PDB file of C-alpha atoms in Angstrom:
ATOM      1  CA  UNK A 524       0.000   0.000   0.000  1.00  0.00           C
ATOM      2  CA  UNK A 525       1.416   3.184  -0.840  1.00  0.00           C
ATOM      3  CA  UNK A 526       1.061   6.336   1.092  1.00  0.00           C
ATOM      4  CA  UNK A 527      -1.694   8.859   1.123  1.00  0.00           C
ATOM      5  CA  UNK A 528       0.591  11.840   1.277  1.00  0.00           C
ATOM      6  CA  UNK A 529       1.749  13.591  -1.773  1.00  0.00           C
ATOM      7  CA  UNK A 530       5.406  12.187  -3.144  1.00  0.00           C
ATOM      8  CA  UNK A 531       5.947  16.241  -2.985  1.00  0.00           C
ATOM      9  CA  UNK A 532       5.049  16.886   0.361  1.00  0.00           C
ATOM     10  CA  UNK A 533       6.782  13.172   1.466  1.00  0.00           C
ATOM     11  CA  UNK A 534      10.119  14.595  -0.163  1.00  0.00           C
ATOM     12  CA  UNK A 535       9.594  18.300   1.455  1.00  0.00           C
ATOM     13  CA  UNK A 536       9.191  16.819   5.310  1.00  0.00           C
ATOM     14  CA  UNK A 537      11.521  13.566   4.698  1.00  0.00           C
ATOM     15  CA  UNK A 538      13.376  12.255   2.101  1.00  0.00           C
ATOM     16  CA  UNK A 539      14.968  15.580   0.464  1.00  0.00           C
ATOM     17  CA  UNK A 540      14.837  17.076   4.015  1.00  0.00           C
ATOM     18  CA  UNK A 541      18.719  17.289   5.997  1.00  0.00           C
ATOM     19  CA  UNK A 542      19.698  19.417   9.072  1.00  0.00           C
ATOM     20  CA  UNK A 543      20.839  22.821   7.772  1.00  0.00           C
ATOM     21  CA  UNK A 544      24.100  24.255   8.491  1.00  0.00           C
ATOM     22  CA  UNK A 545      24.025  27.466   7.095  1.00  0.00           C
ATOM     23  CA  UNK A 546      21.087  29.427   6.200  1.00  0.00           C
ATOM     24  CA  UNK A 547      20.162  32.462   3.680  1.00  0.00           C
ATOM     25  CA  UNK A 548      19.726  35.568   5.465  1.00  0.00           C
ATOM     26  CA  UNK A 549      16.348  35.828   4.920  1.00  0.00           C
ATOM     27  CA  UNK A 550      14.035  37.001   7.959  1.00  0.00           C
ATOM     28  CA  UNK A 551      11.785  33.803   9.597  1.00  0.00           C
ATOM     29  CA  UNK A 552       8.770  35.882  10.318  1.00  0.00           C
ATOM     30  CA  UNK A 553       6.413  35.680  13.389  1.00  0.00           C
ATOM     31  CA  UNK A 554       3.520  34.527  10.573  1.00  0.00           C
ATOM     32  CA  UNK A 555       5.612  31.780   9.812  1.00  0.00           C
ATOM     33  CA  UNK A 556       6.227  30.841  13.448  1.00  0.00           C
ATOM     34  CA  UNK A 557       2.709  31.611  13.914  1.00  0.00           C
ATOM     35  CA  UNK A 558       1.623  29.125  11.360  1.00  0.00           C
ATOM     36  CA  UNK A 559       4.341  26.122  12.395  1.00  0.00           C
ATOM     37  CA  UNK A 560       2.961  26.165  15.847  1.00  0.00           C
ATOM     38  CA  UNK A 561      -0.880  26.263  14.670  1.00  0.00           C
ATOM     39  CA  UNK A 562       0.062  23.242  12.494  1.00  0.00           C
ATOM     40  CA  UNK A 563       2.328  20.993  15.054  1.00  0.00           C
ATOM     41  CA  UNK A 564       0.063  21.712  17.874  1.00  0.00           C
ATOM     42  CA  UNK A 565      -2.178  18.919  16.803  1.00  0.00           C
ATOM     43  CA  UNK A 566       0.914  16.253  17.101  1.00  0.00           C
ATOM     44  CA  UNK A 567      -0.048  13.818  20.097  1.00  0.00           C
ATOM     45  CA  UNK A 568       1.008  13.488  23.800  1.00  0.00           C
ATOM     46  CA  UNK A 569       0.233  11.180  26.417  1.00  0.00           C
ATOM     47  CA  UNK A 570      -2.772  12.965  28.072  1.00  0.00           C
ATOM     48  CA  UNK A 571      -2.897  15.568  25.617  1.00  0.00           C
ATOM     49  CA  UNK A 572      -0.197  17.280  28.201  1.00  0.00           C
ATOM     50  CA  UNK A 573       1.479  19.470  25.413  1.00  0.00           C
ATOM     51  CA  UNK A 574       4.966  20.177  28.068  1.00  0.00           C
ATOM     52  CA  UNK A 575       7.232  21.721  24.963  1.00  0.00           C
ATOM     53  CA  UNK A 576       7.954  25.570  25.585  1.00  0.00           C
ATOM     54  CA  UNK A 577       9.582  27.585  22.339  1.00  0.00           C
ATOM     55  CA  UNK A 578      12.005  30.406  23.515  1.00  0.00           C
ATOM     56  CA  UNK A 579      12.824  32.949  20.360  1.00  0.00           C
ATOM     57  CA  UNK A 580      16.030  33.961  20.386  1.00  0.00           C
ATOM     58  CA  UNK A 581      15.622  37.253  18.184  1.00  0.00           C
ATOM     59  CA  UNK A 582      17.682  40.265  19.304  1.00  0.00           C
ATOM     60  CA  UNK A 583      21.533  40.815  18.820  1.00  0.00           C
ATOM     61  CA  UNK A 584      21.933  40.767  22.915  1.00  0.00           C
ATOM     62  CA  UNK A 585      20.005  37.208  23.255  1.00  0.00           C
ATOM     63  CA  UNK A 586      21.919  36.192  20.464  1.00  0.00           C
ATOM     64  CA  UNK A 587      25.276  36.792  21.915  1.00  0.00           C
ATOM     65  CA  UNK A 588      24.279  34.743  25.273  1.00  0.00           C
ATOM     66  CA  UNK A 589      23.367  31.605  23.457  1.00  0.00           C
ATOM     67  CA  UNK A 590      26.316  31.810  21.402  1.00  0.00           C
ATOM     68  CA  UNK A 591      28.636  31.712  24.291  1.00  0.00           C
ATOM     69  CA  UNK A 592      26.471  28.350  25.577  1.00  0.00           C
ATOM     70  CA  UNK A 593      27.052  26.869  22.286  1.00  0.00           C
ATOM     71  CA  UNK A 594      29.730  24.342  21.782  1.00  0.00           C
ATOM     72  CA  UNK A 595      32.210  25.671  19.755  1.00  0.00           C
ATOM     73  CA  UNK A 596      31.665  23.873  15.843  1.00  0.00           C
ATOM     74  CA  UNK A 597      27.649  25.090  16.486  1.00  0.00           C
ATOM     75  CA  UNK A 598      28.400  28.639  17.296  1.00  0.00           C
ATOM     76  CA  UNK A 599      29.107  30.030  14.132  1.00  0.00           C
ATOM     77  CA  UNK A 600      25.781  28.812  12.535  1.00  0.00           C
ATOM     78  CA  UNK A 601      24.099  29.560  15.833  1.00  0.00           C
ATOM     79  CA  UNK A 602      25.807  33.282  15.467  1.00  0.00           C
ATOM     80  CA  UNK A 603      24.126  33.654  11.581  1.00  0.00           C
ATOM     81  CA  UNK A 604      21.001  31.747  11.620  1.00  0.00           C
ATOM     82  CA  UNK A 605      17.689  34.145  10.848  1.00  0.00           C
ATOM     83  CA  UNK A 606      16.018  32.858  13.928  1.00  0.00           C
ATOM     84  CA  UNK A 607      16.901  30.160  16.807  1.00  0.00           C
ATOM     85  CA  UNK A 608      14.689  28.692  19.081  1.00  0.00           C
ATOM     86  CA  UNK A 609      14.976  26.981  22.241  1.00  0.00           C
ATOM     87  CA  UNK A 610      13.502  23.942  22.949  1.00  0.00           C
ATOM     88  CA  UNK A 611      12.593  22.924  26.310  1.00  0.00           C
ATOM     89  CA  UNK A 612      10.439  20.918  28.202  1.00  0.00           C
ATOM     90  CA  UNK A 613       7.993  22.407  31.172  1.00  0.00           C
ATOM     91  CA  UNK A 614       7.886  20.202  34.181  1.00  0.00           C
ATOM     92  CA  UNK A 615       4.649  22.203  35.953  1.00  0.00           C
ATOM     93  CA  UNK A 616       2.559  21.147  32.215  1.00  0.00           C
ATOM     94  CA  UNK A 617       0.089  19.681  34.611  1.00  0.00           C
ATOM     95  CA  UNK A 618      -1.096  23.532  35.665  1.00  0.00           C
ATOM     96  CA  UNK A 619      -2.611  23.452  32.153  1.00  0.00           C
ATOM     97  CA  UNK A 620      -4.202  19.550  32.352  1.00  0.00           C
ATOM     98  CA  UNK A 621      -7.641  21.065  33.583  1.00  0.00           C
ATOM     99  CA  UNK A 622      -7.969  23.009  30.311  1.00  0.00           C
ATOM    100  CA  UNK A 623      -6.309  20.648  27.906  1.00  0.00           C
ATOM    101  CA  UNK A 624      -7.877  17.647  29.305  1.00  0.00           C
ATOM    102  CA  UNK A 625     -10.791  18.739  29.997  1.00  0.00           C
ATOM    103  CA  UNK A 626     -13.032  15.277  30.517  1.00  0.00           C
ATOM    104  CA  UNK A 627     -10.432  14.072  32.679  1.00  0.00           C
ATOM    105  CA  UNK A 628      -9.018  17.485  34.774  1.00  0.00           C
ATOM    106  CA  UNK A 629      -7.980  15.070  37.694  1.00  0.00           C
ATOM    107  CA  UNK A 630      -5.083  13.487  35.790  1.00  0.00           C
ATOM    108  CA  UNK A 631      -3.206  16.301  37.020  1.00  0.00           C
ATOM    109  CA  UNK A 632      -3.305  15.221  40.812  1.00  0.00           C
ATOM    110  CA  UNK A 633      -3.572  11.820  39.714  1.00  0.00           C
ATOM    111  CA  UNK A 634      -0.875  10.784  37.569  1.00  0.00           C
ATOM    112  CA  UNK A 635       1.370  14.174  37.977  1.00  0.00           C
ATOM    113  CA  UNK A 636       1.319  15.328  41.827  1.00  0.00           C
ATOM    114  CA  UNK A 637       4.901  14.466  42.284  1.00  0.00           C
ATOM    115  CA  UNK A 638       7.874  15.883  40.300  1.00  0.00           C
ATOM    116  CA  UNK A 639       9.702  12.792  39.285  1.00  0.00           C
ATOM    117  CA  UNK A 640       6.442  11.756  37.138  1.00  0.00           C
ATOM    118  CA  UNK A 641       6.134  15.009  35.505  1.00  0.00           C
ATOM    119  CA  UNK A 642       9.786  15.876  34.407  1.00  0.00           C
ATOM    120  CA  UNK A 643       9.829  11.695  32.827  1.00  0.00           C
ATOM    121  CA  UNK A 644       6.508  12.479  31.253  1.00  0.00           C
ATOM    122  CA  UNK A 645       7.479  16.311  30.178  1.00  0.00           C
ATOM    123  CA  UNK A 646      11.002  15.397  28.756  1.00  0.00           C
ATOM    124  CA  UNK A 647       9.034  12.161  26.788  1.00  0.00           C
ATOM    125  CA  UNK A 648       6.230  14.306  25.363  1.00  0.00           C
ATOM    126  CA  UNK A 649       8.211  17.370  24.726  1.00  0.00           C
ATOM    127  CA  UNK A 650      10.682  15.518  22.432  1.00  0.00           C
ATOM    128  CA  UNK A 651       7.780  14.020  20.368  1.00  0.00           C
ATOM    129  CA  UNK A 652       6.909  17.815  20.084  1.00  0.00           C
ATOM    130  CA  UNK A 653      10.340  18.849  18.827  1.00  0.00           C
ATOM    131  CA  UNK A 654      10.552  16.062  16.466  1.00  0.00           C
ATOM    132  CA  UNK A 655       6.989  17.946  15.480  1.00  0.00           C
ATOM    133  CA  UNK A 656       8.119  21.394  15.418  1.00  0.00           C
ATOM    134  CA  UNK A 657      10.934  20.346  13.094  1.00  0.00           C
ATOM    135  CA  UNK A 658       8.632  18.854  10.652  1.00  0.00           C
ATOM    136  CA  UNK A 659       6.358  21.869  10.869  1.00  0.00           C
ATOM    137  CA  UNK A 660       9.396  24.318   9.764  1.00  0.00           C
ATOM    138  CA  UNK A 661      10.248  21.784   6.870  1.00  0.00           C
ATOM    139  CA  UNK A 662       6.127  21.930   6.091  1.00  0.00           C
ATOM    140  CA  UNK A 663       6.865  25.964   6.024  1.00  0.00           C
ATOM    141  CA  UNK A 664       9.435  25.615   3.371  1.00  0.00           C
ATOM    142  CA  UNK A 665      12.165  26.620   5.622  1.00  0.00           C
ATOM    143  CA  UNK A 666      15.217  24.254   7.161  1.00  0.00           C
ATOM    144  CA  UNK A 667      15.864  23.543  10.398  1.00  0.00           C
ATOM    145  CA  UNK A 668      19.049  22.993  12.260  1.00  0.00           C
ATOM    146  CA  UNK A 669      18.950  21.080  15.810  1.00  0.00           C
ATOM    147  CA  UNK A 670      21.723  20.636  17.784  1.00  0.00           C
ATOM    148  CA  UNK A 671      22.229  19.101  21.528  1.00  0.00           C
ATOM    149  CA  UNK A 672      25.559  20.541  21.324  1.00  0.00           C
ATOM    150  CA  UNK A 673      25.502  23.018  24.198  1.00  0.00           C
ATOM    151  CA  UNK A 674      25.889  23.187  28.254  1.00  0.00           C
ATOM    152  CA  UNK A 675      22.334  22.527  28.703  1.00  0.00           C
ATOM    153  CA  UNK A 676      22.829  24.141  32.798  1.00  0.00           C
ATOM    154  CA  UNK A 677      23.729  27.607  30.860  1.00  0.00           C
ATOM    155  CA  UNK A 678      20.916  27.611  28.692  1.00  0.00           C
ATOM    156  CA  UNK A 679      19.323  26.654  31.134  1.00  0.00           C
ATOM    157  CA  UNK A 680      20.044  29.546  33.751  1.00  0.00           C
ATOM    158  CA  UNK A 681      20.288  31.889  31.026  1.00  0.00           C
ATOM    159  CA  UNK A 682      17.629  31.927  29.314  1.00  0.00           C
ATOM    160  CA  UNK A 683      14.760  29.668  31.190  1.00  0.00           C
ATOM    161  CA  UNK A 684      14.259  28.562  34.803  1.00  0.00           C
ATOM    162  CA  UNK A 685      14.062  25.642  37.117  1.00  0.00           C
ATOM    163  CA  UNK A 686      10.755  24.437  35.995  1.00  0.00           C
ATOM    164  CA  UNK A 687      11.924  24.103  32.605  1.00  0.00           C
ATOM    165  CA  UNK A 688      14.634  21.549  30.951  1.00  0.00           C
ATOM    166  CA  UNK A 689      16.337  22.311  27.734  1.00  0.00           C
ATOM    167  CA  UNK A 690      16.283  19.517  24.824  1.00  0.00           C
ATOM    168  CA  UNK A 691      17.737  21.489  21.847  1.00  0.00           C
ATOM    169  CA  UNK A 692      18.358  24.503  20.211  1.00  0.00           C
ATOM    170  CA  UNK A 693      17.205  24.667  16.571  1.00  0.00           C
ATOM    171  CA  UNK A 694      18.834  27.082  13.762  1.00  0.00           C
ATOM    172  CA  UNK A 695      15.711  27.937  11.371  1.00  0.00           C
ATOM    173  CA  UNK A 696      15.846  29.581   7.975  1.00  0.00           C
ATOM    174  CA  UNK A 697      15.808  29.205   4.538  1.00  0.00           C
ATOM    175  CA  UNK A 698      19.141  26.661   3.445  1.00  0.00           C
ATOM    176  CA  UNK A 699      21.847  28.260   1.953  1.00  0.00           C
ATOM    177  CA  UNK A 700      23.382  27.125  -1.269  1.00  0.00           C
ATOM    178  CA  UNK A 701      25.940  24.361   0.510  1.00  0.00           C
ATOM    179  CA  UNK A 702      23.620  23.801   3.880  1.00  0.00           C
ATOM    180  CA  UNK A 703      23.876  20.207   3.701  1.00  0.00           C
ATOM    181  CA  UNK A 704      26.192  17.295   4.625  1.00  0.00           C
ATOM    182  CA  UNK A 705      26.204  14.400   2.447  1.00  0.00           C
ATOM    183  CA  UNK A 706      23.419  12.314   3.488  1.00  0.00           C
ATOM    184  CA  UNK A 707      24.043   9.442   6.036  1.00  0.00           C
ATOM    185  CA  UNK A 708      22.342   6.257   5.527  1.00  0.00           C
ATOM    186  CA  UNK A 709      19.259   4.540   7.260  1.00  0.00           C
ATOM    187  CA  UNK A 710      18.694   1.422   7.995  1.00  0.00           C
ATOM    188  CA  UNK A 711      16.115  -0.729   6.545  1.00  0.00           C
ATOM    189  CA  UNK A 712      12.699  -2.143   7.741  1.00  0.00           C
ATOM    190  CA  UNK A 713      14.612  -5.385   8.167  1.00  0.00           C
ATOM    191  CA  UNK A 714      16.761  -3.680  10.534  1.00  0.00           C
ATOM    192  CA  UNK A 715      14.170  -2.385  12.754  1.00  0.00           C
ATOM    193  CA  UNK A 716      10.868  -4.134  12.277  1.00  0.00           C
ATOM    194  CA  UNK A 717      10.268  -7.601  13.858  1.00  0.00           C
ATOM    195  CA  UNK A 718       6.399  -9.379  13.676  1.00  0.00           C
ATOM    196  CA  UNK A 719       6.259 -11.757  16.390  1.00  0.00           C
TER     197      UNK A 719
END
């Protein structure tokens, strides 16, 4: 069976797709943002619990913190990229459960009263929402460029709080002429699917 998506649109949010490493310096506009988040909001998470939180580093000053928290081979495209966001997971999510869940509002005092439960839960569900987000910039016609390649405790303290974990920081803009590596290769349904 083949699949339902358009070969186009399968090439534009997979197969063609790479992680940029330079970019044009074309703006990323807050429309575009705007319309990535109104698209990858629908992605699922266990209990509908939506934990990711997008920081927008846009000014020169912001800029020139993150830089400093990148490791050194990222902070040159960190430096030049039109717009770089900060990933990172919120571990008091459950404050929202009432409204996002509403036929079940209890969830939050019964599954998430205690810390430990909701930073495993937020860090699960927030990557599946960064693997989203980056999908929704490719679905915008722009590239994206994550990295884990920084001291996660400076972002951290610079930029967000304790309630809230970093998971990446993603580069975003339209690919510059040489933006890619080579592509790496996959491995195979054979590789990774067993029927038992």
């Amino acid at each position: 069976m083949s699949l339902v998506l358009d070969p186009a649109a399968q090439d534009l949010l997979f197969r063609e797709a790479r992680t940029a490493n330079a970019f044009t310096d074309e703006p990323v506009t807050e429309e575009q943002v705007q319309a990535i988040y109104d698209l990858v909001k629908y992605g699922p998470t266990a209990f509908n619990q939506s934990p990711l939180r997008i920081t927008l580093v846009r000014s020169a000053e912001a800029r020139e913190r993150l830089v400093q928290h990148m490791s050194e081979g990222n902070q040159p495209k960190t430096a030049t990229a039109p717009l770089v966001a900060i990933l990172a997971a919120d571990n008091e999510f459950h404050e929202e459960l009432p409204y996002l869940l509403p036929h079940f509002p209890q969830a939050k005092d019964v599954f998430f009263a205690e810390r430990p439960a909701r930073e495993g839960a937020a860090a699960l569900n927030a990557a599946l929402q960064a693997a989203y987000f980056i999908i929704g910039v490719r679905a915008a016609g722009l590239a994206a460029g994550p990295m884990t390649g920084f001291d996660f405790a400076g972002v951290q303290k610079e930029f967000l709080d304790g309630d809230h974990t970093p998971l990446m920081v993603v580069n975003i803009g339209r690919p510059a002429e040489d933006a890619w590596f080579a592509r790496s290769p996959r491995l195979e349904a054979g590789q990774v699917i067993t029927t038992v």
